[in-house]
Amino acid sequence: EVQLVESGGGLVQPGGSLRLSCAASGFTFSSYWMSWVRQVPGKGLEWVANIKKDGSEKYYVDSVKGRFTISRDNAKNSLYLQMNSLRAEDTAVYYCARDTGAFEIWGQGTMVTVSS
Amino acid sequence: EIVLTQSPGTLSLSPGERATLSCRASQSVSSSYLAWYQQKPGQAPRLLIYGASSRATGIPDRFSGSGSGTDFTLTISRLEPEDFAVYYCQQYGSSKTFGQGTKVEIK
């Protein structure tokens, strides 16, 4: 079964850091671009970042450039999102997704809350 | 940035009726790189349509997508009870952006 499972969310203070992980199974992880997409509860979806199959190219939405870093470990079938200098407006459910342009497969999401 | 505007915000229909959802882009979406997703409460989005008109794996044929350039449509030919949800369009021709969503609710 093709599956993505996120972890690492939680409560963090403004200015703090958090690292999200996404474990992939059921497909050849190294053959796909991967993305992070977030959603403020009750609101719409926002693409955050993506990374090429081999990790050689990375792209970000403007609002997280310089603060978030996407990475992957193909040997571990894992995707990561390092989030630094967190702000209240980063509060959201963060999903990892298999990226073929459209987002084919989604994880169940992990909640990140930035609050003092 | 390509801005996607979905209409209507809410669609109130009965099971068995036809649903027509619109997605308009602020500039042309190259190569019809337009997708549609369905999201139910507490769940992750599910890909329905990619490339403006191709159904994703396992999606029933009552869902269809059409359009090109700046105007795209998702049609649900006959609403089933499980189709009441929020629907998002997304473009991936220039970076990636989503519309704000259309809620299809039971009338």
mmCIF file of C-alpha atoms in Angstrom:
data_model
loop_
_atom_site.group_PDB
_atom_site.id
_atom_site.type_symbol
_atom_site.label_atom_id
_atom_site.label_comp_id
_atom_site.label_asym_id
_atom_site.label_seq_id
_atom_site.Cartn_x
_atom_site.Cartn_y
_atom_site.Cartn_z
ATOM 1 C CA GLU A 1 0.000 0.000 0.000
ATOM 2 C CA VAL A 2 1.271 3.432 -0.953
ATOM 3 C CA GLN A 3 1.517 5.463 2.231
ATOM 4 C CA LEU A 4 2.942 8.685 3.641
ATOM 5 C CA VAL A 5 3.095 9.223 7.400
ATOM 6 C CA GLU A 6 4.048 12.595 8.885
ATOM 7 C CA SER A 7 5.391 13.184 12.373
ATOM 8 C CA GLY A 8 7.108 15.865 14.416
ATOM 9 C CA GLY A 9 4.354 18.421 14.841
ATOM 10 C CA GLY A 10 3.556 20.096 18.135
ATOM 11 C CA LEU A 11 3.418 23.329 20.082
ATOM 12 C CA VAL A 12 6.347 25.722 19.706
ATOM 13 C CA GLN A 13 6.935 29.308 20.773
ATOM 14 C CA PRO A 14 7.309 32.119 18.246
ATOM 15 C CA GLY A 15 10.893 32.222 17.036
ATOM 16 C CA GLY A 16 11.355 28.544 17.782
ATOM 17 C CA SER A 17 12.219 25.599 15.548
ATOM 18 C CA LEU A 18 10.635 22.304 14.626
ATOM 19 C CA ARG A 19 11.570 19.460 12.287
ATOM 20 C CA LEU A 20 8.850 17.536 10.497
ATOM 21 C CA SER A 21 9.393 14.081 9.049
ATOM 22 C CA CYS A 22 7.472 12.080 6.464
ATOM 23 C CA ALA A 23 7.985 8.328 6.081
ATOM 24 C CA ALA A 24 7.133 6.890 2.680
ATOM 25 C CA SER A 25 6.274 3.279 1.879
ATOM 26 C CA GLY A 26 4.760 1.224 -0.918
ATOM 27 C CA PHE A 27 6.518 3.004 -3.784
ATOM 28 C CA THR A 28 10.004 3.850 -5.042
ATOM 29 C CA PHE A 29 10.548 7.030 -3.049
ATOM 30 C CA SER A 30 13.672 8.067 -4.943
ATOM 31 C CA SER A 31 11.734 8.231 -8.222
ATOM 32 C CA TYR A 32 9.476 11.098 -7.182
ATOM 33 C CA TRP A 33 9.572 14.781 -6.375
ATOM 34 C CA MET A 34 8.055 15.412 -2.964
ATOM 35 C CA SER A 35 6.283 18.414 -1.467
ATOM 36 C CA TRP A 36 5.031 19.890 1.775
ATOM 37 C CA VAL A 37 1.591 21.519 1.722
ATOM 38 C CA ARG A 38 -0.032 23.248 4.691
ATOM 39 C CA GLN A 39 -3.550 24.143 5.729
ATOM 40 C CA VAL A 40 -4.696 26.466 8.483
ATOM 41 C CA PRO A 41 -7.590 24.617 10.175
ATOM 42 C CA GLY A 42 -10.839 25.583 8.502
ATOM 43 C CA LYS A 43 -9.003 27.419 5.707
ATOM 44 C CA GLY A 44 -7.509 26.664 2.305
ATOM 45 C CA LEU A 45 -4.383 24.878 1.111
ATOM 46 C CA GLU A 46 -0.944 26.387 0.534
ATOM 47 C CA TRP A 47 2.022 24.702 -1.143
ATOM 48 C CA VAL A 48 5.129 25.252 0.992
ATOM 49 C CA ALA A 49 8.122 23.598 -0.672
ATOM 50 C CA ASN A 50 9.226 20.793 -2.948
ATOM 51 C CA ILE A 51 12.362 18.827 -3.676
ATOM 52 C CA LYS A 52 13.627 16.951 -6.703
ATOM 53 C CA LYS A 53 14.065 13.174 -6.725
ATOM 54 C CA ASP A 54 17.787 13.355 -5.913
ATOM 55 C CA GLY A 55 17.555 16.427 -3.684
ATOM 56 C CA SER A 56 19.470 18.612 -6.149
ATOM 57 C CA GLU A 57 16.688 21.186 -6.615
ATOM 58 C CA LYS A 58 14.489 22.785 -3.964
ATOM 59 C CA TYR A 59 11.760 25.395 -4.259
ATOM 60 C CA TYR A 60 9.834 27.372 -1.648
ATOM 61 C CA VAL A 61 6.852 29.672 -1.361
ATOM 62 C CA ASP A 62 8.068 33.218 -0.695
ATOM 63 C CA SER A 63 6.661 33.366 2.837
ATOM 64 C CA VAL A 64 9.001 30.620 4.110
ATOM 65 C CA LYS A 65 12.177 31.323 2.105
ATOM 66 C CA GLY A 66 15.173 31.637 4.380
ATOM 67 C CA ARG A 67 13.312 30.086 7.326
ATOM 68 C CA PHE A 68 12.306 26.592 6.151
ATOM 69 C CA THR A 69 14.520 23.928 4.589
ATOM 70 C CA ILE A 70 13.236 20.859 2.784
ATOM 71 C CA SER A 71 15.438 17.779 2.544
ATOM 72 C CA ARG A 72 15.205 14.059 1.918
ATOM 73 C CA ASP A 73 17.047 10.818 2.642
ATOM 74 C CA ASN A 74 16.309 8.345 -0.130
ATOM 75 C CA ALA A 75 18.075 5.539 1.742
ATOM 76 C CA LYS A 76 15.563 5.981 4.554
ATOM 77 C CA ASN A 77 12.557 6.761 2.304
ATOM 78 C CA SER A 78 12.068 9.932 4.276
ATOM 79 C CA LEU A 79 11.237 13.589 3.645
ATOM 80 C CA TYR A 80 11.932 16.396 6.105
ATOM 81 C CA LEU A 81 11.001 20.005 6.731
ATOM 82 C CA GLN A 82 13.226 22.013 9.060
ATOM 83 C CA MET A 83 11.271 25.047 10.243
ATOM 84 C CA ASN A 84 13.150 27.889 11.955
ATOM 85 C CA SER A 85 12.095 31.342 13.137
ATOM 86 C CA LEU A 86 8.518 30.151 13.383
ATOM 87 C CA ARG A 87 5.696 32.680 13.396
ATOM 88 C CA ALA A 88 2.073 32.526 14.501
ATOM 89 C CA GLU A 89 1.036 32.514 10.841
ATOM 90 C CA ASP A 90 2.896 29.212 10.344
ATOM 91 C CA THR A 91 0.281 27.486 12.503
ATOM 92 C CA ALA A 92 -1.297 24.833 10.295
ATOM 93 C CA VAL A 93 -1.629 21.166 9.485
ATOM 94 C CA TYR A 94 1.395 20.179 7.409
ATOM 95 C CA TYR A 95 0.975 17.456 4.798
ATOM 96 C CA CYS A 96 3.655 15.724 2.793
ATOM 97 C CA ALA A 97 2.627 14.751 -0.706
ATOM 98 C CA ARG A 98 3.988 12.872 -3.679
ATOM 99 C CA ASP A 99 4.473 15.515 -6.332
ATOM 100 C CA THR A 100 4.003 14.879 -10.035
ATOM 101 C CA GLY A 101 2.914 18.459 -10.573
ATOM 102 C CA ALA A 102 -0.391 17.563 -9.027
ATOM 103 C CA PHE A 103 -0.255 16.032 -5.567
ATOM 104 C CA GLU A 104 -1.041 12.363 -6.142
ATOM 105 C CA ILE A 105 -0.687 10.936 -2.670
ATOM 106 C CA TRP A 106 -1.070 12.734 0.679
ATOM 107 C CA GLY A 107 -0.194 11.858 4.232
ATOM 108 C CA GLN A 108 -2.648 12.350 7.085
ATOM 109 C CA GLY A 109 -0.933 15.542 8.232
ATOM 110 C CA THR A 110 0.762 16.763 11.393
ATOM 111 C CA MET A 111 -0.377 19.829 13.337
ATOM 112 C CA VAL A 112 2.055 22.647 14.071
ATOM 113 C CA THR A 113 0.971 25.315 16.544
ATOM 114 C CA VAL A 114 3.091 28.422 17.048
ATOM 115 C CA SER A 115 2.010 30.193 20.212
ATOM 116 C CA SER A 116 3.396 31.573 23.441
ATOM 117 C CA GLU B 1 1.870 34.339 -8.979
ATOM 118 C CA ILE B 2 -1.183 32.811 -10.614
ATOM 119 C CA VAL B 3 -4.273 33.472 -8.498
ATOM 120 C CA LEU B 4 -7.114 30.946 -8.788
ATOM 121 C CA THR B 5 -10.658 32.085 -7.997
ATOM 122 C CA GLN B 6 -13.287 29.416 -7.411
ATOM 123 C CA SER B 7 -17.018 29.938 -7.695
ATOM 124 C CA PRO B 8 -19.446 29.624 -6.160
ATOM 125 C CA GLY B 9 -18.207 29.617 -2.579
ATOM 126 C CA THR B 10 -20.964 27.216 -1.594
ATOM 127 C CA LEU B 11 -23.174 25.031 -3.760
ATOM 128 C CA SER B 12 -26.358 23.644 -2.194
ATOM 129 C CA LEU B 13 -27.661 20.639 -4.096
ATOM 130 C CA SER B 14 -29.565 17.397 -3.557
ATOM 131 C CA PRO B 15 -28.250 13.870 -4.180
ATOM 132 C CA GLY B 16 -28.701 12.943 -7.818
ATOM 133 C CA GLU B 17 -28.295 16.507 -9.053
ATOM 134 C CA ARG B 18 -25.483 17.777 -11.269
ATOM 135 C CA ALA B 19 -22.752 19.961 -9.759
ATOM 136 C CA THR B 20 -20.734 22.448 -11.804
ATOM 137 C CA LEU B 21 -17.738 24.092 -10.095
ATOM 138 C CA SER B 22 -15.690 26.853 -11.676
ATOM 139 C CA CYS B 23 -12.020 27.790 -11.330
ATOM 140 C CA ARG B 24 -10.732 30.930 -13.019
ATOM 141 C CA ALA B 25 -7.029 31.790 -13.244
ATOM 142 C CA SER B 26 -5.537 35.293 -13.212
ATOM 143 C CA GLN B 27 -3.361 34.308 -16.179
ATOM 144 C CA SER B 28 -3.215 31.408 -18.575
ATOM 145 C CA VAL B 29 -2.295 28.053 -17.011
ATOM 146 C CA SER B 30 0.343 26.512 -19.240
ATOM 147 C CA SER B 31 -0.287 23.092 -20.767
ATOM 148 C CA SER B 32 -3.524 22.799 -18.804
ATOM 149 C CA TYR B 33 -1.580 22.003 -15.641
ATOM 150 C CA LEU B 34 -4.717 22.189 -13.535
ATOM 151 C CA ALA B 35 -5.829 19.700 -10.869
ATOM 152 C CA TRP B 36 -8.918 19.231 -8.697
ATOM 153 C CA TYR B 37 -9.069 17.801 -5.179
ATOM 154 C CA GLN B 38 -11.816 16.687 -2.834
ATOM 155 C CA GLN B 39 -11.469 17.156 0.921
ATOM 156 C CA LYS B 40 -13.781 15.846 3.627
ATOM 157 C CA PRO B 41 -13.679 17.010 7.266
ATOM 158 C CA GLY B 42 -10.696 15.645 9.165
ATOM 159 C CA GLN B 43 -9.168 14.098 6.060
ATOM 160 C CA ALA B 44 -6.355 14.950 3.692
ATOM 161 C CA PRO B 45 -7.263 16.134 0.212
ATOM 162 C CA ARG B 46 -7.704 13.493 -2.502
ATOM 163 C CA LEU B 47 -6.645 14.042 -6.097
ATOM 164 C CA LEU B 48 -9.584 13.759 -8.502
ATOM 165 C CA ILE B 49 -8.431 15.322 -11.784
ATOM 166 C CA TYR B 50 -5.031 16.291 -13.222
ATOM 167 C CA GLY B 51 -4.071 17.835 -16.543
ATOM 168 C CA ALA B 52 -7.449 19.598 -16.481
ATOM 169 C CA SER B 53 -9.375 16.514 -17.645
ATOM 170 C CA SER B 54 -7.642 13.246 -16.681
ATOM 171 C CA ARG B 55 -9.182 11.293 -13.820
ATOM 172 C CA ALA B 56 -6.809 10.053 -11.138
ATOM 173 C CA THR B 57 -6.628 6.362 -10.311
ATOM 174 C CA GLY B 58 -9.836 4.993 -8.817
ATOM 175 C CA ILE B 59 -11.918 8.131 -9.361
ATOM 176 C CA PRO B 60 -15.483 7.386 -10.546
ATOM 177 C CA ASP B 61 -16.454 8.557 -14.013
ATOM 178 C CA ARG B 62 -19.185 10.824 -12.630
ATOM 179 C CA PHE B 63 -16.304 13.264 -11.989
ATOM 180 C CA SER B 64 -15.064 15.106 -15.067
ATOM 181 C CA GLY B 65 -12.843 18.094 -15.691
ATOM 182 C CA SER B 66 -12.695 20.470 -18.615
ATOM 183 C CA GLY B 67 -11.292 23.803 -19.689
ATOM 184 C CA SER B 68 -8.072 25.461 -20.777
ATOM 185 C CA GLY B 69 -6.291 28.782 -20.582
ATOM 186 C CA THR B 70 -7.890 30.639 -17.695
ATOM 187 C CA ASP B 71 -11.255 28.894 -17.282
ATOM 188 C CA PHE B 72 -11.691 25.406 -15.867
ATOM 189 C CA THR B 73 -14.680 23.379 -14.688
ATOM 190 C CA LEU B 74 -15.216 20.349 -12.477
ATOM 191 C CA THR B 75 -18.514 18.559 -13.113
ATOM 192 C CA ILE B 76 -20.078 15.885 -10.933
ATOM 193 C CA SER B 77 -22.760 14.354 -13.129
ATOM 194 C CA ARG B 78 -24.962 12.899 -10.383
ATOM 195 C CA LEU B 79 -24.146 13.670 -6.760
ATOM 196 C CA GLU B 80 -23.758 10.702 -4.444
ATOM 197 C CA PRO B 81 -24.017 11.168 -0.652
ATOM 198 C CA GLU B 82 -20.240 10.763 -0.320
ATOM 199 C CA ASP B 83 -19.575 13.632 -2.760
ATOM 200 C CA PHE B 84 -20.621 16.365 -0.326
ATOM 201 C CA ALA B 85 -17.281 17.935 0.552
ATOM 202 C CA VAL B 86 -14.983 20.858 -0.230
ATOM 203 C CA TYR B 87 -13.320 20.970 -3.654
ATOM 204 C CA TYR B 88 -10.097 22.795 -4.524
ATOM 205 C CA CYS B 89 -8.465 23.557 -7.828
ATOM 206 C CA GLN B 90 -4.683 23.850 -8.096
ATOM 207 C CA GLN B 91 -2.364 24.980 -10.877
ATOM 208 C CA TYR B 92 1.132 23.633 -11.357
ATOM 209 C CA GLY B 93 2.169 25.413 -14.534
ATOM 210 C CA SER B 94 3.922 28.257 -12.707
ATOM 211 C CA SER B 95 4.954 27.351 -9.181
ATOM 212 C CA LYS B 96 1.912 25.889 -7.411
ATOM 213 C CA THR B 97 -1.168 27.669 -6.105
ATOM 214 C CA PHE B 98 -4.623 26.622 -4.940
ATOM 215 C CA GLY B 99 -8.049 28.167 -5.220
ATOM 216 C CA GLN B 100 -9.918 29.035 -2.038
ATOM 217 C CA GLY B 101 -12.333 26.113 -2.360
ATOM 218 C CA THR B 102 -16.001 25.419 -3.120
ATOM 219 C CA LYS B 103 -18.140 23.672 -0.532
ATOM 220 C CA VAL B 104 -20.774 21.332 -1.946
ATOM 221 C CA GLU B 105 -23.451 20.907 0.721
ATOM 222 C CA ILE B 106 -26.685 18.985 0.960
ATOM 223 C CA LYS B 107 -29.717 21.098 0.185
#
